[in-house]
GROMACS .gro file of C-alpha atoms in nm:
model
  299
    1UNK     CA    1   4.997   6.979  -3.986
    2UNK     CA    2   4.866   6.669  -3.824
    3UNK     CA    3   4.705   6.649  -3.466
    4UNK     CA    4   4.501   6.366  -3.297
    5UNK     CA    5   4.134   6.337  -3.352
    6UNK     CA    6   3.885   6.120  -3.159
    7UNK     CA    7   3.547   6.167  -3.146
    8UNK     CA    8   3.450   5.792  -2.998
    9UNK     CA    9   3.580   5.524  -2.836
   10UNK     CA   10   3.758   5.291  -3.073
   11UNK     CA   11   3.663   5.495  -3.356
   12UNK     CA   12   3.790   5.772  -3.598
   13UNK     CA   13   4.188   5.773  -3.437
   14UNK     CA   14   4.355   5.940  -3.721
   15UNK     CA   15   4.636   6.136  -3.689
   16UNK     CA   16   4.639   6.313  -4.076
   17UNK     CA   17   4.434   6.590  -4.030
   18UNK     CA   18   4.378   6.667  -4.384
   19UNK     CA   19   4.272   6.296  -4.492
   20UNK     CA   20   4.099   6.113  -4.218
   21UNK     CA   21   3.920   6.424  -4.105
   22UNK     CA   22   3.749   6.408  -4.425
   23UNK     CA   23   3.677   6.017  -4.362
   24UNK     CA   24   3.573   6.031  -4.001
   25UNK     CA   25   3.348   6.303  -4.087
   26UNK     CA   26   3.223   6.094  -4.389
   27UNK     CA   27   3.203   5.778  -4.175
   28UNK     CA   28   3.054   5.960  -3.859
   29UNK     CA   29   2.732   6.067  -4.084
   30UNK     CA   30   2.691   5.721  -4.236
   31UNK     CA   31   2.660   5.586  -3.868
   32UNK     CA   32   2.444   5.908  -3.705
   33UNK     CA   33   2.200   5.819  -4.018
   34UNK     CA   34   2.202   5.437  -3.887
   35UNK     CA   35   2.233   5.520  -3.504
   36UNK     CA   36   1.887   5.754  -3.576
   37UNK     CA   37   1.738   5.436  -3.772
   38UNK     CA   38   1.824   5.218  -3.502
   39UNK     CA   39   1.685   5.478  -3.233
   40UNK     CA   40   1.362   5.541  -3.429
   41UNK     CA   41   1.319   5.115  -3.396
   42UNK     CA   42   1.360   5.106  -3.055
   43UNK     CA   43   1.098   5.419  -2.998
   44UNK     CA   44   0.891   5.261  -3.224
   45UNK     CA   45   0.976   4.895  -3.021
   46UNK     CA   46   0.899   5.103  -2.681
   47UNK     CA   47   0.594   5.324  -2.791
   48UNK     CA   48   0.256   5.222  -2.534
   49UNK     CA   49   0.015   5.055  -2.727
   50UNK     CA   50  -0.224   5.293  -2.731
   51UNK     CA   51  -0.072   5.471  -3.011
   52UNK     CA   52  -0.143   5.177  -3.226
   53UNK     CA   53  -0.524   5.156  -3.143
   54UNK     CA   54  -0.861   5.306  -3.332
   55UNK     CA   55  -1.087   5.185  -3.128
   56UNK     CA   56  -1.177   4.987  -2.753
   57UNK     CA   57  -1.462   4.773  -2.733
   58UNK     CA   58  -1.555   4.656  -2.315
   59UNK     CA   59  -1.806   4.379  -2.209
   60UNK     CA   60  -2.086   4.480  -1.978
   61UNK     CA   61  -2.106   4.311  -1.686
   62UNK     CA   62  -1.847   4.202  -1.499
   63UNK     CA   63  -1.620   4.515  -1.669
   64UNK     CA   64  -1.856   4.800  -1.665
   65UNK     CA   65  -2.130   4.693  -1.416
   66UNK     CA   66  -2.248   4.444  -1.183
   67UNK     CA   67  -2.555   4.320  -1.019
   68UNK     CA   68  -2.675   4.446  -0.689
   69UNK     CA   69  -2.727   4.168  -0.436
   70UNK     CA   70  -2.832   3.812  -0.515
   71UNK     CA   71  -3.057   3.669  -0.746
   72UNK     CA   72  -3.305   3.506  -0.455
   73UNK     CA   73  -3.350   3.918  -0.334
   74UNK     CA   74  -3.505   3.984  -0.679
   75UNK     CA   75  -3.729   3.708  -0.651
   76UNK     CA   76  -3.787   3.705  -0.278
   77UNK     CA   77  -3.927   4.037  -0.319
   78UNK     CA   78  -4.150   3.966  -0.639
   79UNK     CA   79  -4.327   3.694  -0.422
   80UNK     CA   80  -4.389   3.887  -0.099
   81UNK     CA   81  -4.554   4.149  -0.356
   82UNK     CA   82  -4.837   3.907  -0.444
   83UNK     CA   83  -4.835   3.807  -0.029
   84UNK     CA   84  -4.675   3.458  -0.100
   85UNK     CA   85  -4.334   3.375   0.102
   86UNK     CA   86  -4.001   3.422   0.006
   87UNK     CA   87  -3.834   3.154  -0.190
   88UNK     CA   88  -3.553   2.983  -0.063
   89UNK     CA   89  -3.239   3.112  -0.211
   90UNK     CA   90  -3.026   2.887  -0.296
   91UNK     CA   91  -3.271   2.662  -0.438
   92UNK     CA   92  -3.393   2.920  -0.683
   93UNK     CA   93  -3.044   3.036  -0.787
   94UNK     CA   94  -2.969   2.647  -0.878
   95UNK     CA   95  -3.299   2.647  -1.056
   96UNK     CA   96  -3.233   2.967  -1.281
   97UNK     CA   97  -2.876   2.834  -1.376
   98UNK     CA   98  -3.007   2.500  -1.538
   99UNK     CA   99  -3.378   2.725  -1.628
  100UNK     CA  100  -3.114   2.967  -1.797
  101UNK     CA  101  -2.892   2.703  -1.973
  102UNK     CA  102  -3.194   2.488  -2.118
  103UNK     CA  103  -3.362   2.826  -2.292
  104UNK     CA  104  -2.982   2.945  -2.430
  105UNK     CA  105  -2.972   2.591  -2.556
  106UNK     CA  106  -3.302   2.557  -2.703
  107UNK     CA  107  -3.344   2.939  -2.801
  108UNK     CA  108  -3.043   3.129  -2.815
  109UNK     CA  109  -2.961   3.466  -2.827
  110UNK     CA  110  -3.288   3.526  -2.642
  111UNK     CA  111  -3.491   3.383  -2.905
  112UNK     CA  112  -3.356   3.523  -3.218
  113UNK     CA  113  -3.358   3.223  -3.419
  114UNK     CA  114  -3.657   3.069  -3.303
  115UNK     CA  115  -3.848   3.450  -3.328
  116UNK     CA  116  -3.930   3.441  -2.919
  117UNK     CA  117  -4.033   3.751  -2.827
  118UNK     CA  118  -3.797   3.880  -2.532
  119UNK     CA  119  -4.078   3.871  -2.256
  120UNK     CA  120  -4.132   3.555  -2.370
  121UNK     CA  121  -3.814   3.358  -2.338
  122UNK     CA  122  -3.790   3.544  -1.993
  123UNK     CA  123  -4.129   3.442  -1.869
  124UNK     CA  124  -4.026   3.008  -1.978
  125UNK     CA  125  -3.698   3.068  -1.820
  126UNK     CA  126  -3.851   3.251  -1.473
  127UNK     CA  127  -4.145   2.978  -1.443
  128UNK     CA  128  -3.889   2.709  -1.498
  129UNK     CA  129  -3.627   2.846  -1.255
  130UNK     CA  130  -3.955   2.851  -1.023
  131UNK     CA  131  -4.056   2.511  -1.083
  132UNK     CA  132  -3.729   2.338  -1.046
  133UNK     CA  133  -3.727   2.525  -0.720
  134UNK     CA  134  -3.997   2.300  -0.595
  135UNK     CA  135  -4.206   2.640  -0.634
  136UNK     CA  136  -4.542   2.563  -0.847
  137UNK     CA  137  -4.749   2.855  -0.830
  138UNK     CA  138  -5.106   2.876  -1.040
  139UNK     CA  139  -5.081   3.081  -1.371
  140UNK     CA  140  -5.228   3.413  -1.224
  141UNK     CA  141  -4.998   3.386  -0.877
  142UNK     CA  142  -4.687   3.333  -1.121
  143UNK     CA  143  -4.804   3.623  -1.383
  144UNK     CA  144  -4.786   3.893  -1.094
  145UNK     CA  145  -4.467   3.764  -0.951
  146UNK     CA  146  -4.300   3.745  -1.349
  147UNK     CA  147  -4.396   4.076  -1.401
  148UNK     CA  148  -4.209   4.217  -1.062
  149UNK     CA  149  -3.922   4.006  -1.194
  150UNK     CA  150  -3.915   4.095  -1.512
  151UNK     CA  151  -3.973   4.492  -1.486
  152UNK     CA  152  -3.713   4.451  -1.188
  153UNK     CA  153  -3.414   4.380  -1.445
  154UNK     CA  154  -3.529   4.587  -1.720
  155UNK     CA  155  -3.415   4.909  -1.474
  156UNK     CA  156  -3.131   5.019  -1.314
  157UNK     CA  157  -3.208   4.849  -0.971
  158UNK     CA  158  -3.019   4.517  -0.977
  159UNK     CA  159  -2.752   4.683  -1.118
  160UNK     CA  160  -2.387   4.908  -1.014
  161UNK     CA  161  -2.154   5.082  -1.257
  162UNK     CA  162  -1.803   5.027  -1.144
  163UNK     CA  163  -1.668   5.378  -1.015
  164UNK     CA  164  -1.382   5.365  -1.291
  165UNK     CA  165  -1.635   5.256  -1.590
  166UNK     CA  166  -1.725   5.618  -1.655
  167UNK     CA  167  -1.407   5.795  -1.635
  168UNK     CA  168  -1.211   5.564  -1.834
  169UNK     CA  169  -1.440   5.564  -2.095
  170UNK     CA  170  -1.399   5.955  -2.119
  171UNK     CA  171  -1.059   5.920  -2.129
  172UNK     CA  172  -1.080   5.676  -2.428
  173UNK     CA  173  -1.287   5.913  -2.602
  174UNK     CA  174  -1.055   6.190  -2.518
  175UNK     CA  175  -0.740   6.016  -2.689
  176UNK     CA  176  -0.913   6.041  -3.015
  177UNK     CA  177  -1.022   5.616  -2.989
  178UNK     CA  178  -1.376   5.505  -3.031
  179UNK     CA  179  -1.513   5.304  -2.762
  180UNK     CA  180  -1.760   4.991  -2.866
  181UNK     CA  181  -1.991   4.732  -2.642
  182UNK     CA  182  -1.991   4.371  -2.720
  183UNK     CA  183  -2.231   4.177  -2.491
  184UNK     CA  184  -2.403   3.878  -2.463
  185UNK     CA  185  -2.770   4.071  -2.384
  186UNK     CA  186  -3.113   4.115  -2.508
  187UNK     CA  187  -3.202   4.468  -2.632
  188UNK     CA  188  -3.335   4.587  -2.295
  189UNK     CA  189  -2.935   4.677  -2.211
  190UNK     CA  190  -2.921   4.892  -2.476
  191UNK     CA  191  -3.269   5.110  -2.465
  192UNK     CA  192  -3.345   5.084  -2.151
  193UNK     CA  193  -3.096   4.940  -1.873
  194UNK     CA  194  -2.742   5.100  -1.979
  195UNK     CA  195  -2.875   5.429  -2.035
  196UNK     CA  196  -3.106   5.446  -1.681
  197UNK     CA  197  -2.752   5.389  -1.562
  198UNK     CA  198  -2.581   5.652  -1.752
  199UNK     CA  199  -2.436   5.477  -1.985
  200UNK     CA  200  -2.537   5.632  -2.283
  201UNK     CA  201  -2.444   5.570  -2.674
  202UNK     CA  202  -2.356   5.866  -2.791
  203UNK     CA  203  -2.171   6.006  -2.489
  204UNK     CA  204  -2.002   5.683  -2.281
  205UNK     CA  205  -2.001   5.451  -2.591
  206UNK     CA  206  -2.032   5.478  -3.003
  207UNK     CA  207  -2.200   5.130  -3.108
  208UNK     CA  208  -2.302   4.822  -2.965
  209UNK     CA  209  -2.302   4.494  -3.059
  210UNK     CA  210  -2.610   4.305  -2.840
  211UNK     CA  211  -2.643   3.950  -2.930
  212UNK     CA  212  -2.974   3.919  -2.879
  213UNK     CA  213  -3.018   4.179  -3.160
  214UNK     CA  214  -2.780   4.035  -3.354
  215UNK     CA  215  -2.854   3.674  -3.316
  216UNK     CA  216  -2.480   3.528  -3.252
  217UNK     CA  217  -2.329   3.561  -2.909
  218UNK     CA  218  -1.992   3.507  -2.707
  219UNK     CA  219  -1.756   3.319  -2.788
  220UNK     CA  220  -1.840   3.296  -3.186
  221UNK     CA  221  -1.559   3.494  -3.317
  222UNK     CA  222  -1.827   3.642  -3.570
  223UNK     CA  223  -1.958   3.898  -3.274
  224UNK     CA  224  -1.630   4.059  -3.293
  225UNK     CA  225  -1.649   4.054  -3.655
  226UNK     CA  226  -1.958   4.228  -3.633
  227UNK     CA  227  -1.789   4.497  -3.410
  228UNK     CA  228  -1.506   4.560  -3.672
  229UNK     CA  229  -1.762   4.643  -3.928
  230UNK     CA  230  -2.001   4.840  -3.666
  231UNK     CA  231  -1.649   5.022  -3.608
  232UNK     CA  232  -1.598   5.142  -3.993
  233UNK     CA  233  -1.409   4.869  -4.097
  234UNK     CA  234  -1.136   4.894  -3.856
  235UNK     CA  235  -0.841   4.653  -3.886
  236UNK     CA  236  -0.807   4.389  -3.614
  237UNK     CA  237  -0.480   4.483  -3.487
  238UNK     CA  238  -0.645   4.889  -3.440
  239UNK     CA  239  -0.888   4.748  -3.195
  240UNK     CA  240  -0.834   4.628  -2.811
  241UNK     CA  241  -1.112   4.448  -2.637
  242UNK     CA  242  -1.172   4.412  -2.267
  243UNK     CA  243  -1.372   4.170  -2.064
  244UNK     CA  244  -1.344   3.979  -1.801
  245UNK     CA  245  -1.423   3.569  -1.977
  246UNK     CA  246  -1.118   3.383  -2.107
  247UNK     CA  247  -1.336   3.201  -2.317
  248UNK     CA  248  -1.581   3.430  -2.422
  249UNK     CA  249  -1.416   3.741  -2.439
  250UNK     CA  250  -0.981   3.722  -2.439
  251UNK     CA  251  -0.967   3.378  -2.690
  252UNK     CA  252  -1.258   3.497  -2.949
  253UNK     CA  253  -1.078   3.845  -2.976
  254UNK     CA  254  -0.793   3.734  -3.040
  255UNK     CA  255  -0.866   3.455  -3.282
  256UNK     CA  256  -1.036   3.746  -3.513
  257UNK     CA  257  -0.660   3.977  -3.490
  258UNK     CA  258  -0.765   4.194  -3.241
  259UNK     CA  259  -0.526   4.302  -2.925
  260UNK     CA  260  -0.738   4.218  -2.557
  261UNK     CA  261  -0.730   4.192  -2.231
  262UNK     CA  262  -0.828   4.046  -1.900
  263UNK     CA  263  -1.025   4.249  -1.609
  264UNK     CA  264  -1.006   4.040  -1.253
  265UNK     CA  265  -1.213   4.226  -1.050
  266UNK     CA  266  -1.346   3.945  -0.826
  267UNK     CA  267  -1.012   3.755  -0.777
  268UNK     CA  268  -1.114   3.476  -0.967
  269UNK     CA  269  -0.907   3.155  -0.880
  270UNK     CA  270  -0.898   3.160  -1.276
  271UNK     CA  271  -0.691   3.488  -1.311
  272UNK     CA  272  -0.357   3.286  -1.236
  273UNK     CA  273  -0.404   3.051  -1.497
  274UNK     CA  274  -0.477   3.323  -1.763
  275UNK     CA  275  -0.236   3.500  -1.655
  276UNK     CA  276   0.029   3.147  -1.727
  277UNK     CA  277  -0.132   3.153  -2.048
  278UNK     CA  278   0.008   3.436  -2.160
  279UNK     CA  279  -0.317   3.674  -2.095
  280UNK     CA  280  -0.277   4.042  -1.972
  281UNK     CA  281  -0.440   4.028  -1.647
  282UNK     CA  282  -0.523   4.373  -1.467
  283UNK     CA  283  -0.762   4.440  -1.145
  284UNK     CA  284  -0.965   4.700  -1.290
  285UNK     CA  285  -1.013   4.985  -1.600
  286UNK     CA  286  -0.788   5.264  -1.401
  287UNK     CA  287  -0.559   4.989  -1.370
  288UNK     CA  288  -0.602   4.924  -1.786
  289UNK     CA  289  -0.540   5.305  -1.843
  290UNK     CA  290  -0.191   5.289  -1.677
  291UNK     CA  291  -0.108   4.956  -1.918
  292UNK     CA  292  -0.224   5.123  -2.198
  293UNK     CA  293  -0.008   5.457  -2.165
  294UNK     CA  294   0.301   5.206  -2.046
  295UNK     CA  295   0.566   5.197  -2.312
  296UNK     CA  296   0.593   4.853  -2.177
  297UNK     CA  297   0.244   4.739  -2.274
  298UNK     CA  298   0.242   4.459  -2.536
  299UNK     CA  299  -0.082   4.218  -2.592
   0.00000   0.00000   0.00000
């Protein structure tokens, strides 16, 4: 008895029903087994990133926090404490970016190399910034005023925690992924200024890598070497890294094997250009959540 069976489009059309039913059903498994491969690739092709990752490691400021004003506010109000007048602005932020550059330069990493004591290298680069200012105060006058400075920025005060930076780190933690800090700071970030902001290890983060307690710094790829190991020994490609530097945080990251990506949270006239590079570019860390849980996300 014979009788037409088709069970696709162009395929199995035989009309012996004793023969080719036993072929189409052979034929139908062998290409189930390789439609399933093929399907399994293109989950696999499609699956979010985030199912590929150990571990995220952020950069401080500029991704988790921010400062609080300007720079001249800081020191305005350190020399109206000792009754002397407030420093002109603009003039003093010009001063600590060359003051700033010329210690990194000669001491970096806060001193590490050289052995400078923290308070130290703060208290050449303050005076300096001061001085190329046009502001020469005697060494009592400029003792008071470094001490307002200095005890200023080892608190919370000049600083804001981005509304998102808590919650998405609780989130990381809560898909199983460890969550690192690599930053380009002096130990005060880690004992005294990250936690009086809430940012505790422990709780919002597992390990930190500080390069003035390390003694290499952003962009040397070896920072993010350090962070691997610090992480257990994850592999590269386990670990995504966030900042907000092309040059100090995406290229260095990536050079190493690791995944990264961009945070624009100032509309930075840059952002375009990183983004032409090639870059993943997002506005902030709720914005990185939604990427990361995309099946489209690839970095």
């Amino acid at each position: 008895m014979s009788f037409l069976l088709k069970l696709t489009p162009n395929t199995c059309d035989f009309y012996d029903a004793t023969q080719s039913l036993v072929h189409c059903i052979f034929w139908t498994r062998k290409e189930m087994s390789r439609g399933i491969g093929e399907t399994a690739e293109g989950v696999a092709a499609t699956m979010s990133i985030l199912s590929k990752l150990r571990c995220i490691t952020v950069d401080v400021t500029g991704t988790l926090i921010a400062y609080k004003g300007e720079l001249g506010d800081y020191y305005c109000m350190a020399a109206k404490s000792v009754g002397l007048p407030c420093p002109d602005y603009k003039r003093v932020h010009e001063g600590f970016k060359f003051a700033y550059k010329d210690m990194a330069r000669k001491n970096p990493c806060f001193g590490y190399a050289t052995k400078m004591p923290n308070v130290e290298w703060w208290k050449t680069c303050v005076r300096d910034s001061f001085t190329r200012a046009g502001y020469d105060y005697d060494k009592e006058t400029f003792e008071k005023v470094f001490r307002r400075i200095y005890s200023s920025f080892g608190s919370s005060a000049p600083y804001t925690v981005f509304p998102d930076s808590q919650p998405f780190l609780s989130w990381v933690h809560e898909q199983g992924l460890k969550v690192g800090i690599i930053s380009n700071a002096e130990y005060r970030y880690r004992d005294v200024i990250l936690p009086a902001l809430n940012l505790n290890q422990g709780s919002e983060w597992d390990f930190g890598v500080f390069s003035g307690l390390e003694g290499v710094e952003k962009p040397d790829p070896k920072i993010y070497k350090i962070a691997l190991e610090r992480a257990g020994n994850i592999a590269p490609e386990e670990v995504l890294h966030i900042g907000d530097s092309m040059r100090k945080d995406y290229l260095p990251a990536k050079s190493v094997g690791m995944h990264a990506l961009l945070l624009d949270r100032f509309k930075t006239p840059d952002a375009e250009e990183w983004r032409k590079s090639g870059a993943i570019v997002l506005p902030d860390l709720m914005a990185a959540k939604d990427w990361l849980t995309s099946e489209k996300s690839t970095c």
